[in-house]
XYZ file of C-alpha atoms in Angstrom:
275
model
C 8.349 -6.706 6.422
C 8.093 -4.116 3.528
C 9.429 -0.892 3.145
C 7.610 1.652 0.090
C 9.805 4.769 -0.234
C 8.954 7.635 -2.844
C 10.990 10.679 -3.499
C 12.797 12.854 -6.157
C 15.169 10.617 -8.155
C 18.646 11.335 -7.723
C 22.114 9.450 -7.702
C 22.730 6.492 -5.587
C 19.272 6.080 -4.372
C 19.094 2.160 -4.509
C 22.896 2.404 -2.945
C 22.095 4.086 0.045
C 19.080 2.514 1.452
C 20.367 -1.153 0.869
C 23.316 0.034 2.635
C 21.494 0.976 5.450
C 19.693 -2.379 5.049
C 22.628 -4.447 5.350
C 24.530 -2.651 8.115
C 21.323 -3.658 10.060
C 21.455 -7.137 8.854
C 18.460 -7.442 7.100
C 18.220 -9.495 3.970
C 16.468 -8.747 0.916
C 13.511 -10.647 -0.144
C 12.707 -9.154 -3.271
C 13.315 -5.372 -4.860
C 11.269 -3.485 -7.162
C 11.916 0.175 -8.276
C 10.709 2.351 -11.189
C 11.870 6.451 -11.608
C 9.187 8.478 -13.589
C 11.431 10.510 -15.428
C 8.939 13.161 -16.389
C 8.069 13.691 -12.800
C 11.695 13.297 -11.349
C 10.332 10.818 -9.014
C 11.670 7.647 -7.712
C 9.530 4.823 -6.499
C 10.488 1.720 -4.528
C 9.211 -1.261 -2.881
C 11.239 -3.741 -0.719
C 10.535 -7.109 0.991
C 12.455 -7.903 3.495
C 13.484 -11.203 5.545
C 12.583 -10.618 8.862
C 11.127 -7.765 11.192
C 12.876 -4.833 12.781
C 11.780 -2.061 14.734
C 10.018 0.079 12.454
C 10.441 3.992 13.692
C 14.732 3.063 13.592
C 14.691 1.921 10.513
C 12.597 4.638 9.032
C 14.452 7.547 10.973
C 18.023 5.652 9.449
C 16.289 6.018 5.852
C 15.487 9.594 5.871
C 19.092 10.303 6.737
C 20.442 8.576 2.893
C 17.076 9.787 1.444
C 16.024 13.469 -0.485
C 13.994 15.638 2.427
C 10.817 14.902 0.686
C 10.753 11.435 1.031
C 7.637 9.607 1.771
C 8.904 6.072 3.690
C 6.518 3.836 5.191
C 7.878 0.551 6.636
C 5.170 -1.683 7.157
C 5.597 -5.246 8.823
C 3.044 -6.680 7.350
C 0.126 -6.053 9.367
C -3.554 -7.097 8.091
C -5.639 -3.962 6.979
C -8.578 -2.928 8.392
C -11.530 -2.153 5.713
C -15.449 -0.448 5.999
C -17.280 -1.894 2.963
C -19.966 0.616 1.391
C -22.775 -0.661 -0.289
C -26.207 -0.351 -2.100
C -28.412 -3.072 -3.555
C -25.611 -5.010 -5.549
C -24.215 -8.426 -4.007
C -21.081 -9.487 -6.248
C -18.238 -7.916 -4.896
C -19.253 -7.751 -1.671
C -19.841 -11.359 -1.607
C -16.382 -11.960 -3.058
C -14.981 -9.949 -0.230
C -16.707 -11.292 2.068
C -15.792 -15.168 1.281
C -11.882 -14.055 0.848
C -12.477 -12.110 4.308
C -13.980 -15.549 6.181
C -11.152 -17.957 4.474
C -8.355 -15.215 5.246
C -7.245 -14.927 1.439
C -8.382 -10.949 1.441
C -5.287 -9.279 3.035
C -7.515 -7.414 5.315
C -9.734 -7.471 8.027
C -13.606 -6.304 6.668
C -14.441 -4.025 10.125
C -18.354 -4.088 9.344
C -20.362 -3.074 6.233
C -22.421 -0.346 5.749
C -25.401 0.342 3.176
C -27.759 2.715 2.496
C -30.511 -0.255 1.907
C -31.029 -3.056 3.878
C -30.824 -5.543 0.852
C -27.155 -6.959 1.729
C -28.022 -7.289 5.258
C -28.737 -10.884 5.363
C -25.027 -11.837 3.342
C -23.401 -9.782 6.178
C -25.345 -11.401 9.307
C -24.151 -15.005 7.551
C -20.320 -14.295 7.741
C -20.977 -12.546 10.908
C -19.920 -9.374 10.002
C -21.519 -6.350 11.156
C -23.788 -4.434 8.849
C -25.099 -0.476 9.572
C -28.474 0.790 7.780
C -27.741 4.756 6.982
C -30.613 5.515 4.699
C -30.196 8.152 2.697
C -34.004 9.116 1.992
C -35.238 12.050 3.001
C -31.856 13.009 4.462
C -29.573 15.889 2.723
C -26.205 14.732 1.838
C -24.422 16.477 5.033
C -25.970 14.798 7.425
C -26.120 11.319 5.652
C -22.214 11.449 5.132
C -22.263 12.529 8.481
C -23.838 9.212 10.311
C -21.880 6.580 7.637
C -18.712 8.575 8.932
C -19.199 8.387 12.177
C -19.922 4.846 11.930
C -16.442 4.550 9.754
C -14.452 6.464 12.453
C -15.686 3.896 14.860
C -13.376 1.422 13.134
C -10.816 3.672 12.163
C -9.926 1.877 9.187
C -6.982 1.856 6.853
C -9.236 1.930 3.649
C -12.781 2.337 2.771
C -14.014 0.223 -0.470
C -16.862 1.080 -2.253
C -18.415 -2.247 -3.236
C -21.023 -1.141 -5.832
C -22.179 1.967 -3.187
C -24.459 3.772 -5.867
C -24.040 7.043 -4.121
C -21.970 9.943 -5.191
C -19.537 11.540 -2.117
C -19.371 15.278 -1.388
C -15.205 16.732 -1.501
C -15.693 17.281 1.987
C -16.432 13.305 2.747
C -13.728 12.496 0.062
C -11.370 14.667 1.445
C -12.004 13.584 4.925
C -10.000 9.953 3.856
C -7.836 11.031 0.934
C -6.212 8.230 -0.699
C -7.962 5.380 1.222
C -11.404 5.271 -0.752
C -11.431 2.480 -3.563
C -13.873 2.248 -5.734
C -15.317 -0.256 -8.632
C -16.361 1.503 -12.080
C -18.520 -0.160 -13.901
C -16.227 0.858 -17.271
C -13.155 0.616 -18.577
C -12.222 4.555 -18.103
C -12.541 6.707 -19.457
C -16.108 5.754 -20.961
C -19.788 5.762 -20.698
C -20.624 7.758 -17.837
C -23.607 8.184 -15.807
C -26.130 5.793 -15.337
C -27.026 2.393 -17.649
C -23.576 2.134 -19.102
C -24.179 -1.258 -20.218
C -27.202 -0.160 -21.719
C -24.994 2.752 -23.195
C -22.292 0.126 -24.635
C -24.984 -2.008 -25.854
C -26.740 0.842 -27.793
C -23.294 1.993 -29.378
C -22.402 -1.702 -29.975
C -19.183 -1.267 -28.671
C -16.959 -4.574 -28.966
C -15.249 -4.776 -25.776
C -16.578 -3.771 -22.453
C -14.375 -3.709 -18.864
C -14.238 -2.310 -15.235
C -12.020 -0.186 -13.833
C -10.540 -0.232 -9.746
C -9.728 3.368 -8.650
C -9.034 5.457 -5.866
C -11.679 8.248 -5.072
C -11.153 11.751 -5.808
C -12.984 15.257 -5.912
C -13.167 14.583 -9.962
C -15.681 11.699 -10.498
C -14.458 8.668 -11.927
C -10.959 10.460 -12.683
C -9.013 9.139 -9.832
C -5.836 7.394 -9.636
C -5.908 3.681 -11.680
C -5.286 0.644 -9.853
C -6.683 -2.150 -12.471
C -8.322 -2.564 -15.425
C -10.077 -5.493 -17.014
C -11.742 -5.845 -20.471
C -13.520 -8.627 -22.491
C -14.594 -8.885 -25.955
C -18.494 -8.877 -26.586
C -20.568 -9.123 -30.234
C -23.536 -7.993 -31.814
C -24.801 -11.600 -30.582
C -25.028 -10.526 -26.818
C -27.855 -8.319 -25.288
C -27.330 -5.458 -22.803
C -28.453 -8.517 -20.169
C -25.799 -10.482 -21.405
C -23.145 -7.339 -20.991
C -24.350 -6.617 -17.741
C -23.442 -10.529 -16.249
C -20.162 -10.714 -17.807
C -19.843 -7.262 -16.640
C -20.553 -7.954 -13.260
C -17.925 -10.865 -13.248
C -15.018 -8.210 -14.472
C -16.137 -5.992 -11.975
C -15.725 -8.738 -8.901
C -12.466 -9.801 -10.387
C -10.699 -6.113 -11.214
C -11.570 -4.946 -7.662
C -10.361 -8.192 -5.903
C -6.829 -7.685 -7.835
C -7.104 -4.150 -6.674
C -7.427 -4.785 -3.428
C -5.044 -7.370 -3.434
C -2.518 -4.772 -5.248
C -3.367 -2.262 -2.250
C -2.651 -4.288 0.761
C 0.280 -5.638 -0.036
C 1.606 -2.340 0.122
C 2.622 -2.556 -4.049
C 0.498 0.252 -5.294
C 2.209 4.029 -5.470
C -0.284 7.208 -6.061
C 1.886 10.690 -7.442
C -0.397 13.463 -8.218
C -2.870 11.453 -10.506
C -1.622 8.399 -11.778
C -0.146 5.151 -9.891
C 2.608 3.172 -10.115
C 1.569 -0.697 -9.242
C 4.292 -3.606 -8.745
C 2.168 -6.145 -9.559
């Protein structure tokens, strides 16, 4: 069972939730805690021993904790996720091989592109995949069917595995702090499109991907993960583009890893991971 609590940082804090924890008898597992002192804000993540009922424990919390305390007690249920795609196969292939062997964390609900390329990957694993072509379609009404079709599933996070589409505020704020996405940089970087091509022109020397949640800004939202990798003047944009590809499936696995385990914190617009 974990509990995440975040709050303004005062005095006695740590005292008065494990007190609460041990006049209910439940053991600690592992603690983790971190106070941004810039922000006044106290973060904390706690694994405990066994299960209790939920609702009590968090109502007994809030009475030792600052009013605006955010406290979710979570025993460990499996997440539910809506994969977004486009044309690209990697990470959705990764999720969907951690998603059939039960390493993922999660439950992948269906996928849902805006080309039919990925359909075949989906149909093997058996999961369910939803063409919502955006051609010839204004924005409103396409975010309107791939919501509807999210909704269906009423997920606990959407991940956008490679989905080559940008989303209106009014789709993004529709699931703040539940969209993940995979940048094809190590932000902040070479925006817009053919950033490897970008990187290869500048001959940068190391290139990377970044995991972050969705926000009105474009790739400015909170940081999850980051990977980089050294390249040379040796390696073509091709080159860049496979061992970028790799960083990408890896950073947004470790992401989502990060995420459903309940160890990732988002205040304003950073995050605080316990990794």
């Amino acid at each position: 069972m974990i509990i995440v609590i975040q709050c303004k940082d005062q005095v006695g804090l740590v005292a008065g939730i494990t007190g609460v924890l041990a006049k209910e008898q439940l053991n600690i597992v592992s603690l983790r805690e971190h106070v941004d002192k810039a922000e006044n804000r106290f973060f904390i993540r706690i694994h405990l021993e066994k299960e209790t009922d939920s609702q009590a424990l968090e109502s007994k919390l809030q009475q030792v904790l600052p009013p605006d305390a955010i406290i979710k007690v979570n025993p460990l249920p499996e997440k539910k996720v809506v994969v977004l795609v486009t044309k690209e196969y990697h990470c959705l292939a990764d999720i969907l091989i951690r998603n059939h062997f039960k390493t993922l964390g999660a439950r992948v609900q269906c996928v849902i592109g805006n080309h039919d390329v990925l359909q075949n990957i989906c149909q093997r694993f058996d999961i369910p995949f939803y063409l919502v072509s955006h051609e010839q379609l204004e924005k409103p009404a396409f975010e309107a069917q791939v919501a509807t079709l999210i909704d269906k599933y009423s997920p606990d996070y959407i991940v956008l595995a490679k989905f080559m589409r940008i989303l209106s505020p009014d789709f993004v704020a529709r699931y703040t702090g539940r969209i993940i996405n995979i940048h094809h940089s190590f932000l902040p970087a070479f925006v817009g499109a053919n950033p490897y091509r970008q990187a290869f022109e500048r001959g940068v020397k190391l290139i990377g991907a970044t995991a972050h949640f969705v926000t009105n800004e474009l790739d400015e939202g909170p940081i999850i993960a980051q990977q980089i990798i050294p390249v040379t003047h040796s390696q073509t944009a091709g080159d860049m583009m496979k061992a970028g590809k790799e960083i990408e499936t890896a950073v947004l696995a470790k992401a989502l890893h990060l995420v459903f385990e309940d160890r990732v914190f988002v205040y304003k617009n950073k995050t605080v991971v316990f990794e």
